[in-house]
Coordinates of C-alpha atoms in Angstrom, one line a residue:
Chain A
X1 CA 17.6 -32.7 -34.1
X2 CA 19.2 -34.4 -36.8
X3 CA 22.4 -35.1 -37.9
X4 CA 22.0 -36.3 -41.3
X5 CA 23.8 -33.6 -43.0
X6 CA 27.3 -35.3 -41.4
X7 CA 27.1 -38.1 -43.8
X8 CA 25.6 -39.0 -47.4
X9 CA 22.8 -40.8 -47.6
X10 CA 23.9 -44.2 -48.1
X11 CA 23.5 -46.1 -51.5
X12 CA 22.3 -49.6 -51.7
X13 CA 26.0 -50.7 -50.9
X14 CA 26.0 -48.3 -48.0
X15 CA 22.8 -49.5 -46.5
X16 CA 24.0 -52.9 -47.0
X17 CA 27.6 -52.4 -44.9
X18 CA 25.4 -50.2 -42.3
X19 CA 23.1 -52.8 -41.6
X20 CA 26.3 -55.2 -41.2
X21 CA 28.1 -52.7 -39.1
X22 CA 24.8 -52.1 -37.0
X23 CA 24.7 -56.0 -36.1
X24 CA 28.2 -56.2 -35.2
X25 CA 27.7 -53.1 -32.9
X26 CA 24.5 -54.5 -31.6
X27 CA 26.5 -57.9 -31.3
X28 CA 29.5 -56.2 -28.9
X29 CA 27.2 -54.2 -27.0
X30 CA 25.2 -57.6 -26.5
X31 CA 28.3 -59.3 -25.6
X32 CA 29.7 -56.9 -23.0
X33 CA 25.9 -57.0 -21.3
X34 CA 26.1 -60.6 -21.3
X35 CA 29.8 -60.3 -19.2
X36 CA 28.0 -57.8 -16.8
X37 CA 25.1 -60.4 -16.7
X38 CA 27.3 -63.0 -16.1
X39 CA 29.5 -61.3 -13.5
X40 CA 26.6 -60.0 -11.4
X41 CA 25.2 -63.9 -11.9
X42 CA 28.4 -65.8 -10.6
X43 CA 27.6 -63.2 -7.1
X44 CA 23.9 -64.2 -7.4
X45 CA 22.6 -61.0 -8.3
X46 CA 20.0 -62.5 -10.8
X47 CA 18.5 -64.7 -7.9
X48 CA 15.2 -65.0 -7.3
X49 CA 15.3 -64.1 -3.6
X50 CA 17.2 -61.0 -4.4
X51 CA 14.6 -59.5 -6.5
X52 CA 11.0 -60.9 -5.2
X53 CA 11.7 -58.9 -2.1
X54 CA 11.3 -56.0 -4.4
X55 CA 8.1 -57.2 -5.1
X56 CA 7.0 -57.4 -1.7
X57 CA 4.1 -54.5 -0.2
X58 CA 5.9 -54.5 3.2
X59 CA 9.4 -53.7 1.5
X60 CA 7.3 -50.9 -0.5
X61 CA 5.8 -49.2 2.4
X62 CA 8.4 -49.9 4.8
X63 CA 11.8 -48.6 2.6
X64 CA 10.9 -47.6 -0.5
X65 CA 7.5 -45.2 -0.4
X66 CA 9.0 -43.6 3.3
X67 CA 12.0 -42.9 1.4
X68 CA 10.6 -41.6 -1.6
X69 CA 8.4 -39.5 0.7
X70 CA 11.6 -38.2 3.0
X71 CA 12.9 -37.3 -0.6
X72 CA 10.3 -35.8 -2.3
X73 CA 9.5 -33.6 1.0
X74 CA 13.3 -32.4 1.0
X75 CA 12.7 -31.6 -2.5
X76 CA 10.0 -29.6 -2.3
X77 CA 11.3 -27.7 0.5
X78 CA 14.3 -26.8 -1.6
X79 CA 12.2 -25.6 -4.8
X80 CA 10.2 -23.5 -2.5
X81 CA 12.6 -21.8 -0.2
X82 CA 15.2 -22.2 -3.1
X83 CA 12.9 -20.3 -5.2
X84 CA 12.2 -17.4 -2.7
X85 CA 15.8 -17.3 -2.1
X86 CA 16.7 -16.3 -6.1
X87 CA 13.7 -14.1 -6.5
X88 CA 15.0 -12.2 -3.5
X89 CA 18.5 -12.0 -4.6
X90 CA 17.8 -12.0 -8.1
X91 CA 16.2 -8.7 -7.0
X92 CA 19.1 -7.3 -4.7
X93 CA 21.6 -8.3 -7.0
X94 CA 19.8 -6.1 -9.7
X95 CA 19.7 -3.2 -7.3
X96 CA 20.6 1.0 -7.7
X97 CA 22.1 0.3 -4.6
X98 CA 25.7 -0.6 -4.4
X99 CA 25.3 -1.8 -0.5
X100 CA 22.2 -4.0 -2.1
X101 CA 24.0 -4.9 -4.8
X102 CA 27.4 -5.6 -3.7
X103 CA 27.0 -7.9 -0.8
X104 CA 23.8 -10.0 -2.7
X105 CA 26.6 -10.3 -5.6
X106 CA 28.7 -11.7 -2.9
X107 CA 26.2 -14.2 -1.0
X108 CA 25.2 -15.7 -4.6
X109 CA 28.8 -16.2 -5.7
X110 CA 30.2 -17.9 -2.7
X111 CA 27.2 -19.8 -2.3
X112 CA 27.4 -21.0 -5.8
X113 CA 31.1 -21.7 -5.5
X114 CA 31.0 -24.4 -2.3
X115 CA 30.1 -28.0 -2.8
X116 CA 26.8 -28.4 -2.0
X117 CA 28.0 -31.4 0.6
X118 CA 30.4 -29.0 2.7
X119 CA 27.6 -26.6 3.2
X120 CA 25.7 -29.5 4.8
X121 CA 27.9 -30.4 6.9
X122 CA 28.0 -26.8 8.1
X123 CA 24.9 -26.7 8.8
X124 CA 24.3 -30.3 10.6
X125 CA 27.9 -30.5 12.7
X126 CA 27.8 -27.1 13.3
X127 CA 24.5 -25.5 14.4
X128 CA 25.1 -26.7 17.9
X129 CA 28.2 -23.9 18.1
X130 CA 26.8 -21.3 16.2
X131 CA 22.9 -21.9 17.1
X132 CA 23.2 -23.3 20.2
X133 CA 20.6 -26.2 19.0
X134 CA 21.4 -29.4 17.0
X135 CA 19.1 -28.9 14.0
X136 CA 17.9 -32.2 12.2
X137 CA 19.2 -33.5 9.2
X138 CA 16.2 -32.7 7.3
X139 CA 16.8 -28.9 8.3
X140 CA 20.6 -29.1 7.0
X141 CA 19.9 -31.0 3.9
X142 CA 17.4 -27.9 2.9
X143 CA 19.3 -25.6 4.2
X144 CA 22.0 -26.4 1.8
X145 CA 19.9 -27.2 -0.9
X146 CA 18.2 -23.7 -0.7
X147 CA 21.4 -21.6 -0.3
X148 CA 23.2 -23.7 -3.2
X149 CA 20.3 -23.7 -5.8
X150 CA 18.6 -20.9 -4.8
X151 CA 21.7 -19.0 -5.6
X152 CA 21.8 -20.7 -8.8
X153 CA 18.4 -19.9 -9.7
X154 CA 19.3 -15.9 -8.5
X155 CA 21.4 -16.1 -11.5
X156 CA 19.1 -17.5 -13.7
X157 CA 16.4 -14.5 -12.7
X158 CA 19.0 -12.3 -13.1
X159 CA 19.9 -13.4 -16.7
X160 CA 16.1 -13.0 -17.8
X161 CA 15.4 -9.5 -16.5
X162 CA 19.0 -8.5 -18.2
X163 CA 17.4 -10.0 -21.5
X164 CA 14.5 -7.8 -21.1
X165 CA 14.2 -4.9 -23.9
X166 CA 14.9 -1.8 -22.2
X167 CA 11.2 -0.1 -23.2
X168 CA 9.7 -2.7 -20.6
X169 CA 11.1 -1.3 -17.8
X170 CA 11.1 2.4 -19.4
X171 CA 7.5 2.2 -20.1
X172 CA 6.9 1.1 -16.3
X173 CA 8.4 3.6 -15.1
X174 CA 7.2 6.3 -17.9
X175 CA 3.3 5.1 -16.8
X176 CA 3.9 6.3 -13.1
X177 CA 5.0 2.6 -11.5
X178 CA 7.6 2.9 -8.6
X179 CA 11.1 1.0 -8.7
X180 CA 9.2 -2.1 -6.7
X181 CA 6.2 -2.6 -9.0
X182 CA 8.6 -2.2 -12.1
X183 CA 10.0 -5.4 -10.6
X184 CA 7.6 -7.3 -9.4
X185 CA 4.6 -6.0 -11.9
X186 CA 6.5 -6.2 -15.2
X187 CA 9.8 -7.2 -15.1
X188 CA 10.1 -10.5 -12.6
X189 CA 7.1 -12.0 -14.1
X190 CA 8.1 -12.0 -17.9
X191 CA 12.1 -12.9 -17.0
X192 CA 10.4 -16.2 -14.9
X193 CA 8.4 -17.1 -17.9
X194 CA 11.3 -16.6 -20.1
X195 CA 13.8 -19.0 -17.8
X196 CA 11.1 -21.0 -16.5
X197 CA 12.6 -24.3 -18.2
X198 CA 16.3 -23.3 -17.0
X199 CA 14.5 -23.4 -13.5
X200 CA 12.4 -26.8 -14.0
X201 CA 16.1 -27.9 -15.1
X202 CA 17.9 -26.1 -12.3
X203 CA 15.0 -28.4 -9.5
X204 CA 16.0 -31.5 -11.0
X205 CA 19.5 -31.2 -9.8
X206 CA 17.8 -29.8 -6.5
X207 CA 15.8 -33.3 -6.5
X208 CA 19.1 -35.1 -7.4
X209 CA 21.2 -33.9 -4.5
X210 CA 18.9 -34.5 -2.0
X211 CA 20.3 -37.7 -2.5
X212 CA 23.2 -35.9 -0.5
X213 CA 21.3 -36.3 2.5
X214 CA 22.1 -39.9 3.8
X215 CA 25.0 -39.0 4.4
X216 CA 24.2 -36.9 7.2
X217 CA 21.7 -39.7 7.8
X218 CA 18.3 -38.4 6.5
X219 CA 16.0 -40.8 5.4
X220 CA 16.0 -40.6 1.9
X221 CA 15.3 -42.7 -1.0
X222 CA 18.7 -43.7 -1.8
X223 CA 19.5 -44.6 2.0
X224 CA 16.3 -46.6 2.7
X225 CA 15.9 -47.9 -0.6
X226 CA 19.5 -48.6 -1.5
X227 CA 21.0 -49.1 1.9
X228 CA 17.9 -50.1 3.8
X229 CA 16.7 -52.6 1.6
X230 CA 20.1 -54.0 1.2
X231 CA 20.8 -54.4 4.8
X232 CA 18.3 -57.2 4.8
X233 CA 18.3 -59.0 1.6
X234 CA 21.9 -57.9 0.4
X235 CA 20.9 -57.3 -2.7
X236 CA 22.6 -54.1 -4.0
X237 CA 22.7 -54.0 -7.5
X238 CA 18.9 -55.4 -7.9
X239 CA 17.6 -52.5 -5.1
X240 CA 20.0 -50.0 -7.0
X241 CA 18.4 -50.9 -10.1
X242 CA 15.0 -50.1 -9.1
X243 CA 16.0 -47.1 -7.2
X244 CA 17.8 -45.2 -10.4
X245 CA 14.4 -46.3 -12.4
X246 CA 12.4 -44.1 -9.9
X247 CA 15.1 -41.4 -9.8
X248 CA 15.2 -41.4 -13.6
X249 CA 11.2 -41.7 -14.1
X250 CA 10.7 -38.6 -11.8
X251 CA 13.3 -36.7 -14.0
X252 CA 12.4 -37.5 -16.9
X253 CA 8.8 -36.2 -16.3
X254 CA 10.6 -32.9 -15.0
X255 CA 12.0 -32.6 -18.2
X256 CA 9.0 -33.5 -19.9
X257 CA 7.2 -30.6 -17.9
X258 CA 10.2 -27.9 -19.0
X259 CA 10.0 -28.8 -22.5
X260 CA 6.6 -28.6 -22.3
X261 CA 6.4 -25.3 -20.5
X262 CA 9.4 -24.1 -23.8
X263 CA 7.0 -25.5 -26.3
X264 CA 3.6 -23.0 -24.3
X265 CA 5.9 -20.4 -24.0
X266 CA 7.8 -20.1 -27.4
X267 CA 3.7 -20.9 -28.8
X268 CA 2.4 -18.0 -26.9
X269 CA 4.8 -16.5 -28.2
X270 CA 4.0 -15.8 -31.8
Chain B
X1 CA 42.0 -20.2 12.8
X2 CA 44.8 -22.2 15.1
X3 CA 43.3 -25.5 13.8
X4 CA 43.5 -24.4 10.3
X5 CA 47.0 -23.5 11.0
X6 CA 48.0 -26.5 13.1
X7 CA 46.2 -28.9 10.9
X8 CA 47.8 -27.0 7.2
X9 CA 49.4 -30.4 6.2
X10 CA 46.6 -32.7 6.3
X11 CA 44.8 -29.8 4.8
X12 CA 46.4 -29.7 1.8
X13 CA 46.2 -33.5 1.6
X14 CA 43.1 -33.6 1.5
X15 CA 42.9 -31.1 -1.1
X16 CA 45.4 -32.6 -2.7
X17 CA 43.5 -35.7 -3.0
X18 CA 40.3 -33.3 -4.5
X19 CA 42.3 -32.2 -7.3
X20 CA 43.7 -35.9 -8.2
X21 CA 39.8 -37.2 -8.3
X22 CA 38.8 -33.9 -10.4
X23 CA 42.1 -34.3 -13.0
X24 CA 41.8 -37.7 -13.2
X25 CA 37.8 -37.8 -13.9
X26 CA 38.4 -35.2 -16.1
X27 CA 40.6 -36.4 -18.4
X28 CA 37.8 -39.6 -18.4
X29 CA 34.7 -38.0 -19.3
X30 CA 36.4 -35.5 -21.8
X31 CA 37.4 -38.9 -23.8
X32 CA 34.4 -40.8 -22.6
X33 CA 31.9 -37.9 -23.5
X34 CA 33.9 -37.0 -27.1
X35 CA 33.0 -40.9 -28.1
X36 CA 29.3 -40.6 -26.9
X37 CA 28.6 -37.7 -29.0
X38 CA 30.0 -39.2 -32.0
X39 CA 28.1 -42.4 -30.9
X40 CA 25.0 -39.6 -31.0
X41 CA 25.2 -38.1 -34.2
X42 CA 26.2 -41.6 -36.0
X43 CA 24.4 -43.3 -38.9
X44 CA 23.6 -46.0 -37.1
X45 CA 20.9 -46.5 -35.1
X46 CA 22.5 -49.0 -33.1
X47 CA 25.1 -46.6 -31.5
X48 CA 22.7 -43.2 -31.7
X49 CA 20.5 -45.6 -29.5
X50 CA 23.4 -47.2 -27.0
X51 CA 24.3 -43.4 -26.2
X52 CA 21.1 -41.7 -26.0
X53 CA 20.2 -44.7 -23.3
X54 CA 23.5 -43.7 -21.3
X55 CA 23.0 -40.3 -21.5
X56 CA 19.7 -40.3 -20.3
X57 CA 20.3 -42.6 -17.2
X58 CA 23.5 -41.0 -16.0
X59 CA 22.1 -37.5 -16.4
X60 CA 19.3 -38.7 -14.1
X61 CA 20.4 -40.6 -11.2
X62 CA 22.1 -39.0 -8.4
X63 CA 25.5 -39.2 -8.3
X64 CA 25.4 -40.1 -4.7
X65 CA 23.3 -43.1 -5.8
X66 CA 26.1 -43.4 -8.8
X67 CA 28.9 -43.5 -6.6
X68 CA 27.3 -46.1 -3.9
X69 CA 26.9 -48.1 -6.8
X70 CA 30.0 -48.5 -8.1
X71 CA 31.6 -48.6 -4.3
X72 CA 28.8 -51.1 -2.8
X73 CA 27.6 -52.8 -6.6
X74 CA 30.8 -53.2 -8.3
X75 CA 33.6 -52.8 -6.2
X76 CA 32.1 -54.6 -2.5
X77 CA 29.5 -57.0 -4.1
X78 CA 31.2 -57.7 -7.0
X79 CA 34.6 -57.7 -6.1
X80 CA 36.2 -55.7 -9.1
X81 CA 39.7 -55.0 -7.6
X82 CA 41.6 -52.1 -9.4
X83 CA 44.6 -52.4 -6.9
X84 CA 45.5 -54.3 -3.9
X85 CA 45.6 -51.0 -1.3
X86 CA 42.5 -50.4 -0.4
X87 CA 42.7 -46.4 -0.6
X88 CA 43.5 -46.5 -4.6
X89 CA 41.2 -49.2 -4.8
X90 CA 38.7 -46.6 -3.9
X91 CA 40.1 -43.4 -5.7
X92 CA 40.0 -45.4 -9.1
X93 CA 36.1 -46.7 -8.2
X94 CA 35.7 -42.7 -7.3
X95 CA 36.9 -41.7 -10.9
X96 CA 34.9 -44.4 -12.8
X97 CA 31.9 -43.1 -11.1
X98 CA 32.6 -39.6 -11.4
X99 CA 33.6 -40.3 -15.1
X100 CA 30.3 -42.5 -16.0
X101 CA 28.3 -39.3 -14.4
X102 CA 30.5 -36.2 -15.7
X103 CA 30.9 -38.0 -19.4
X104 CA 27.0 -37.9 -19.9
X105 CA 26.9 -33.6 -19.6
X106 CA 30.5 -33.3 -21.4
X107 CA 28.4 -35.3 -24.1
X108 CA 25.1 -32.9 -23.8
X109 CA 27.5 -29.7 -24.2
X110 CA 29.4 -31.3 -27.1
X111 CA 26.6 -32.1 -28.9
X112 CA 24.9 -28.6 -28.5
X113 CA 28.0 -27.3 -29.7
X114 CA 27.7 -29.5 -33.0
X115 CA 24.6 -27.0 -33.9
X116 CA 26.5 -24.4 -33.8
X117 CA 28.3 -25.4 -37.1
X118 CA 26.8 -24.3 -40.2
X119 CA 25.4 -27.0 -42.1
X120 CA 27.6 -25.8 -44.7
X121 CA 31.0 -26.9 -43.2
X122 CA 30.2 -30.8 -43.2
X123 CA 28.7 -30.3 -46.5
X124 CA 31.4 -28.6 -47.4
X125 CA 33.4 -31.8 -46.0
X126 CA 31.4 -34.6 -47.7
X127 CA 32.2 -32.6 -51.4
X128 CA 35.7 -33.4 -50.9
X129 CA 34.8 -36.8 -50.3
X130 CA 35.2 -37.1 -46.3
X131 CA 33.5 -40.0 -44.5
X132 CA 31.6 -39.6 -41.1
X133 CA 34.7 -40.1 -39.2
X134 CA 36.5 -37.5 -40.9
X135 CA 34.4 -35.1 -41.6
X136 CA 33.2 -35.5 -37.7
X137 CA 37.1 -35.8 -36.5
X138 CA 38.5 -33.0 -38.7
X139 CA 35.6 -30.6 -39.0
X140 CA 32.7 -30.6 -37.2
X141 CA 34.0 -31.1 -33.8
X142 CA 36.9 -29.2 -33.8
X143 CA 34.7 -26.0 -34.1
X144 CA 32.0 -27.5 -31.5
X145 CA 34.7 -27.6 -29.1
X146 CA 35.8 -24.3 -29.5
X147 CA 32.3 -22.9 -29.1
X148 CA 31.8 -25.4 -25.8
X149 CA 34.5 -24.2 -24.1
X150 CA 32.9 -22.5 -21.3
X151 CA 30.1 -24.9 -20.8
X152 CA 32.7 -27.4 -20.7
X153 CA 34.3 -24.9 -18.1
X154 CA 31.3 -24.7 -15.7
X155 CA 31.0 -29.2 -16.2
X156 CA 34.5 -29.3 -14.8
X157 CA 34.0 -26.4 -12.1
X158 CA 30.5 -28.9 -11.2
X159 CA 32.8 -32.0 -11.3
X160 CA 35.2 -30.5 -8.9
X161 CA 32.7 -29.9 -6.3
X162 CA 31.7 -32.8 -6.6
X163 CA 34.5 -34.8 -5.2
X164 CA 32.9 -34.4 -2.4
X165 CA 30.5 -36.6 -3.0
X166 CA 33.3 -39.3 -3.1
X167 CA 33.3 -40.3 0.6
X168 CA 30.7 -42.4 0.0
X169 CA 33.0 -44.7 -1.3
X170 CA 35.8 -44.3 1.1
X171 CA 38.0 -41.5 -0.6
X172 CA 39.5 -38.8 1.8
X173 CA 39.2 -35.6 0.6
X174 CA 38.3 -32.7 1.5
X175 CA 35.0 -32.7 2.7
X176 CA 35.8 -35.8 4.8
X177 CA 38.6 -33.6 6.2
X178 CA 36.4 -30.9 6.8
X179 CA 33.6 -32.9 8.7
X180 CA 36.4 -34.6 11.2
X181 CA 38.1 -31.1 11.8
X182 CA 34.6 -29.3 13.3
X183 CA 33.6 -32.6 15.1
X184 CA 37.4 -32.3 16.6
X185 CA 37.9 -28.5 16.8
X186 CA 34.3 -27.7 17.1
X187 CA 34.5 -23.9 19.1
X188 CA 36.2 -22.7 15.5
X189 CA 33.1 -24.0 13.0
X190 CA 33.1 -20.6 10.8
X191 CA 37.0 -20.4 10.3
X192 CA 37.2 -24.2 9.8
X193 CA 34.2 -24.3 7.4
X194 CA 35.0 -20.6 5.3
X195 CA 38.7 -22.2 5.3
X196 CA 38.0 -25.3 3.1
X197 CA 34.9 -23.0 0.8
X198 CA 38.0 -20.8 0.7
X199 CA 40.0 -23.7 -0.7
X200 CA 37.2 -24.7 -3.5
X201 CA 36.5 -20.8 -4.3
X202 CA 40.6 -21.0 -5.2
X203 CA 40.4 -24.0 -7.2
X204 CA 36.9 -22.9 -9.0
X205 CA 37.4 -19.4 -9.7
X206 CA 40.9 -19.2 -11.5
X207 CA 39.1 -22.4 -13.7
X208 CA 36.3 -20.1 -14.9
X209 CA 38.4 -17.6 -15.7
X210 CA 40.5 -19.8 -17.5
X211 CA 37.9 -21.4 -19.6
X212 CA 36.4 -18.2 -19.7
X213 CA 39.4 -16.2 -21.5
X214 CA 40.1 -20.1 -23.3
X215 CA 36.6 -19.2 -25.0
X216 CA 37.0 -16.0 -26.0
X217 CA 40.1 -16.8 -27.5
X218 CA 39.6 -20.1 -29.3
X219 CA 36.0 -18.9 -30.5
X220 CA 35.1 -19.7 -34.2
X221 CA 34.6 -15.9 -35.8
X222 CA 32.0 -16.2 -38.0

């Protein structure tokens, strides 16, 4: 997207004072990375020692791929469960049935409307009392992250049948399908392609509060990597550097992947 | 319910202390967010490419790894000292945190909302001789925050929740409350834990219908 249109296009006297403006922009934003430099330098971030540890195989395999691995299987446990979880009470929530309907309407909202951490904690401190068994860390971090985004993703389900044309479901039922194959056969399937990237966007924040879960001590990347790593070679702001580039190169190919799956769509489309 | 009852005023403390990180973060990324989108949409390269860069690493890193890195990075390693008591040390590092994460989605929804102004109304600007800045300051965003509102609703309803996340660095609030009351009172889990989701529902929901009616009644008719 451009925004050309909120400005004229500059003359030669305009180009001239932009390209002076642009270098003294470039110049302050140069200058206040050079104080950040400089401060993280007088505390020795910049050292050697701090960062060739990062380069190491045995910091790799020992902090950074297990928790990368602890984090990516937390994730995927969330998109699945998470995704089961909204095309169920996407369903319910769409339901004849006021007693479907109501209470689904109610498990999505309040779900939706707790801090993602507090239902964590629920779930880890308190599954002893209400279970009678300590569950693991991993099992509370994807518990929370399924009720939480899974609700989310309900909501998104629920937006794309609503933007459905009425004949779809009409000409379902006018060919002889029941009120379950209208759903699953014609309706669910064209409201997930239609919200498909909200949902890629929807399991990135899924992927980005796993993070969450070192604080109910589960090995995750941000823990072993951040915390792990700077245990032993106190080094915080070069292991937090590399960890956010992994974070944000995971992401970013998420997004890729939901622009992508816009582009096929709105292609198919015509 | 007797340790939600017995334990009201530390309750609302805590709570208390939610709503100062939310307000306070707030206020931050509103102002922080306005500047990047103006950085976004600028004629200069420079600036559209310093804010696009922000943008795109706040949105994705985990504010968990955010916060540990301005508690642990800035504030523990490098010693930046925003006050002398330890606990506001910690509610200030909370907010710039929350602020550098918050500031990058305020900017996202801001800047979808500048394509919802017809070309025509900047065009209509730069006839009567407006510059960038004024015809960005007195036209163009004016009407993309009024057709933002909401989504600027639902950022700040997501900001408040996550608060939470800022026991990492040492704030008490309400989840930190939370987690000490089960360990403490732990035969009354459900009433403790529907308690404080009770507390957030009442801080989230009257917020949504705010910004919710705020739309409505600010929108641009066109």
């Amino acid at each position: 997207m451009s925004y050309a249109n909120l400005y004229e296009v500059p003359g030669p006297r305009g180009i001239r004072r932009n390209r002076v403006l642009g270098a003294a922009i470039a110049l302050a934003l140069l200058a206040v990375a050079y104080v950040v430099y400089v401060r993280f330098d007088e505390k020795d971030q910049w050292a050697a020692e701090k960062w060739t540890p990062l380069l190491r195989a045995d910091v790799w395999t020992t902090f950074i791929l297990p928790g990368l691995a602890g984090t990516l299987m937390a994730a995927v446990a969330g998109v699945v469960l998470a995704g089961v979880f909204g095309l169920v009470f996407a369903a319910a929530r769409l339901s004849e049935h006021r007693w479907v309907r109501v209470p689904a309407g109610a498990v999505v909202e309040f779900f939706r409307a707790v801090p993602l951490l507090l239902l964590i904690f629920f779930a880890f401190f308190g599954s002893y009392v209400l279970i009678g068994v300590n569950i693991s860390a991993f099992t509370a971090v994807v518990f929370g992250l399924t009720v939480y985004n899974g609700s989310v993703i309900a909501e998104i389900i629920r937006a794309g049948v609503l933007s459905l044309p009425r004949g779809q479901s009409e000409a379902a039922y006018a060919v002889g399908m029941r009120k379950s194959q209208v759903m699953r056969l014609v309706l669910l399937p064209q409201a997930l392609r239609a919200m498909l990237p909200a949902v890629v966007s929807q399991f990135i924040v899924l992927l980005k509060d796993s993070a969450l879960g070192l604080i109910v001590g589960y090995d995750e990347l941000v823990d072993r990597g951040l915390n792990g790593i700077a245990a032993n070679f106190s080094n915080v702001i070069p292991a937090a550097i590399v960890i956010a580039a992994i974070f944000i190169l995971i992401n970013l190919s998420l997004d890729r992947l939901a622009h992508w799956l816009n582009d096929r769509r709105s292609a198919g489309a015509r | 319910m007797n340790a939600l009852l017995s334990e009201w005023s530390t309750i609302t403390l805590a709570f208390w202390m939610t709503v100062k990180l939310a307000a306070v973060s707030a206020i931050g990324s509103l102002v922080l967010g306005t500047l990047l989108t103006a950085m976004r949409v600028a004629p200069l390269a420079t600036l559209r490419g310093a804010a696009g860069t922000y943008v795109t690493v706040a949105r994705n890193t985990p504010l968990t790894l955010v916060l540990l890195f301005t508690g642990l990075g800035v504030g523990a390693n490098l010693g930046v000292e925003l006050s002398s008591d330890i606990a506001t040390n910690n509610f200030w590092l909370a907010t710039i945190g929350l602020t550098v994460y918050t500031s990058a989605f305020v900017c996202e929804a801001l800047r979808s909302g500048i394509n919802t102004v017809p070309v025509g109304q900047a065009e209509a600007a730069r006839s009567l001789g407006l510059g960038f800045v004024k015809t960005l300051a007195l036209i163009t965003l004016p009407q993309a925050f009024r057709a933002v509102i909401a989504p600027l609703g639902s950022i700040l309803i997501a900001l408040t929740k996550n608060t939470t996340i800022a026991l990492v660095v040492g704030v008490s609030e309400a989840s930190v409350r939370m987690r000490e009351m089960i360990e403490t009172y732990g035969d009354q889990v459900l009433q403790i834990f529907f308690g404080f989701a009770l507390g957030f529902v009442v801080l989230c929901l009257p917020t949504g219908l705010l910004f919710g009616w705020l739309s409505r009644r600010l929108a641009v008719a066109r």
